[in-house]
Each structure stands twice: as C-alpha cells, then as structure tokens.
Amino acid sequence: MIDEAALRRSAEIYAQGADRKDKQLWRSVLANDCRIEGPGFVTEGLEATLMSIDGLAQMFRSTFHRVHNQTVMIDGDRASGETYCTADHLLNDADQILRWTIRYLDEWRRDGDAWRFTRRKLELLWEEMVPVTVRHG
C-alpha cells in the first residue's frame, strides 16, 4: 500500500505543479527520460517537458486539475496504470473554462525512494466549455 500511495501522490504533485506553474514540483516526479503525449503534442525528456509549463502560463489565466480514481500494477521497480483527471483551464479572453475529462495511461520507475513518471499518455475523453464567474482578490 505504501507504493500505491506514493504513485497516487506523484499524480497529485504533477497536477499541483501544473496549476502552480511550478517546475520544481514537476522535476520531483518526472524521470529525466520522460515522455508526455496528448492530443497534438509530445514532449520527450525532462527539460522539454518542463518548458510546457511556460506554455500553460501563456495559454490560460489559470488551471485547476483534480485527480480522481487511479489503478496501478507494480512490478519491482516499475509500475503502470491509469489515472483519471478533470482539468479546468480558465481562458485568457473570456470568463469561461475549457474542461477536459482525461484518462492518463501512466508508467513509472522507482528512483531511489521516489516514483517518477517515465511516460504519461493523456487520452482526452471529452471536453466542454463552461461559463464561470471569476472572483478577484
């Protein structure tokens, strides 16, 4: 159960890093040879993947990721599984969010005491535009 909790925590830290635009958080859960892929994009390697945080900051005023259910299979120092997520992206030019319903196909490798993503494939199940009232202050 300790490994399962650590794998879930890695997904939560990844989500938090995206929302805070915090490259150090991502660095703590991504392997140097990570590959992240999704609709219309692929990044390979840690440094290239960290640059995608800059893209998020330019494309959206804010994001809010929620990690839902996760199933994992552990085989020694490797693990694979699925992580469900909802990601809200507050648009720059309108009080609307682009909401993605996501299934990540994940692979991890144990690196010392930490589990790090070696691969995340983002499967976009559906998306919706939702009007919101933005509160400032």
Coordinates of C-alpha atoms in Angstrom, one line a residue:
M1 CA 0.0 0.0 0.0
I2 CA 3.0 2.3 0.5
D3 CA 3.9 2.2 -3.1
E4 CA 0.3 2.7 -4.3
A5 CA 0.1 5.8 -2.1
A6 CA 3.4 7.1 -3.5
L7 CA 2.2 6.6 -7.1
R8 CA -1.0 8.5 -6.4
R9 CA 0.9 11.2 -4.7
S10 CA 3.1 11.6 -7.8
A11 CA -0.1 12.2 -9.9
E12 CA -1.3 14.8 -7.3
I13 CA 2.1 16.6 -7.3
Y14 CA 2.0 16.6 -11.1
A15 CA -1.4 18.3 -11.1
Q16 CA -0.4 20.8 -8.4
G17 CA 2.8 21.6 -10.4
A18 CA 0.7 22.4 -13.5
D19 CA -1.7 24.6 -11.5
R20 CA 1.1 26.5 -9.7
K21 CA 3.3 26.6 -12.8
D22 CA 6.0 25.1 -10.5
K23 CA 8.8 23.3 -12.4
Q24 CA 10.4 22.1 -9.2
L25 CA 7.3 20.1 -8.4
W26 CA 7.3 18.5 -11.8
R27 CA 11.0 17.9 -11.5
S28 CA 10.3 15.9 -8.4
V29 CA 8.0 13.4 -10.1
L30 CA 9.3 13.2 -13.7
A31 CA 12.2 11.0 -14.9
N32 CA 15.0 12.5 -16.9
D33 CA 13.9 10.4 -19.9
C34 CA 10.1 11.1 -19.5
R35 CA 7.8 11.2 -22.5
I36 CA 4.5 13.1 -22.2
E37 CA 2.0 12.8 -25.0
G38 CA -1.5 14.0 -25.7
P39 CA -3.8 15.5 -28.4
G40 CA -1.5 17.3 -30.7
F41 CA 1.7 17.3 -28.6
V42 CA 4.6 15.1 -27.5
T43 CA 7.4 16.1 -25.2
E44 CA 10.5 14.0 -24.6
G45 CA 13.0 14.5 -21.9
L46 CA 12.7 16.3 -18.6
E47 CA 13.8 19.8 -19.8
A48 CA 11.5 19.8 -22.8
T49 CA 8.6 18.7 -20.6
L50 CA 9.3 21.4 -18.0
M51 CA 9.0 24.0 -20.8
S52 CA 5.4 23.0 -21.3
I53 CA 4.6 24.8 -18.0
D54 CA 5.5 28.0 -19.7
G55 CA 3.1 27.2 -22.5
L56 CA 0.3 26.6 -19.9
A57 CA 1.0 30.0 -18.4
Q58 CA 0.7 31.7 -21.8
M59 CA -2.4 29.9 -22.9
F60 CA -4.5 30.2 -19.8
R61 CA -5.1 32.6 -16.9
S62 CA -5.2 29.7 -14.5
T63 CA -5.7 25.9 -14.4
F64 CA -7.3 23.6 -11.8
H65 CA -6.5 19.9 -12.0
R66 CA -8.3 17.2 -9.9
V67 CA -7.0 13.7 -9.6
H68 CA -9.8 11.0 -9.3
N69 CA -9.5 7.3 -9.3
Q70 CA -6.3 5.5 -10.1
T71 CA -5.4 1.9 -10.7
V72 CA -1.8 0.7 -10.7
M73 CA 0.2 -2.5 -11.2
I74 CA 3.6 -2.7 -9.6
D75 CA 6.4 -5.0 -10.9
G76 CA 9.5 -4.5 -8.9
D77 CA 10.9 -1.0 -9.7
R78 CA 8.4 -0.4 -12.5
A79 CA 4.7 0.4 -12.4
S80 CA 1.9 1.1 -14.9
G81 CA -1.6 2.2 -14.5
E82 CA -4.5 4.6 -15.3
T83 CA -5.2 7.9 -13.6
Y84 CA -8.4 9.8 -14.2
C85 CA -8.4 13.6 -14.0
T86 CA -10.5 16.6 -14.7
A87 CA -8.6 19.7 -15.8
D88 CA -10.2 23.1 -15.9
H89 CA -8.4 25.8 -18.0
L90 CA -9.5 29.4 -17.5
L91 CA -9.4 31.2 -20.8
N92 CA -7.4 34.4 -21.2
D93 CA -10.0 36.2 -23.2
A94 CA -13.3 35.1 -21.7
D95 CA -14.8 34.1 -18.4
Q96 CA -15.1 30.5 -19.4
I97 CA -13.2 27.4 -18.6
L98 CA -12.2 24.7 -21.1
R99 CA -12.8 21.5 -19.1
W100 CA -11.1 18.3 -20.1
T101 CA -12.0 14.9 -18.9
I102 CA -8.8 12.8 -19.0
R103 CA -7.6 9.3 -18.7
Y104 CA -3.8 9.1 -18.3
L105 CA -2.0 5.9 -19.3
D106 CA 0.9 6.1 -16.9
E107 CA 4.3 4.4 -16.5
W108 CA 6.6 4.9 -13.6
R109 CA 10.1 3.9 -12.5
R110 CA 11.3 3.8 -8.9
D111 CA 14.3 6.2 -8.5
G112 CA 15.8 5.6 -5.0
D113 CA 12.9 6.4 -2.7
A114 CA 10.8 8.2 -5.3
W115 CA 8.5 7.0 -8.1
R116 CA 8.9 9.1 -11.2
F117 CA 6.8 9.2 -14.4
T118 CA 8.6 7.8 -17.4
R119 CA 5.5 8.1 -19.6
R120 CA 2.1 9.8 -19.4
K121 CA -0.2 9.5 -22.3
L122 CA -3.2 11.9 -22.0
E123 CA -6.3 10.5 -23.5
L124 CA -8.9 13.2 -23.9
L125 CA -12.3 11.6 -23.3
W126 CA -14.4 14.7 -23.8
E127 CA -14.2 18.5 -23.4
E128 CA -16.7 21.2 -22.6
M129 CA -16.8 25.0 -22.4
V130 CA -18.3 26.2 -19.1
P131 CA -19.2 29.9 -18.3
V132 CA -17.8 31.0 -14.9
T133 CA -17.8 34.0 -12.6
V134 CA -14.2 34.9 -11.8
R135 CA -13.6 36.2 -8.3
H136 CA -10.7 38.5 -7.9
G137 CA -8.9 39.3 -4.6

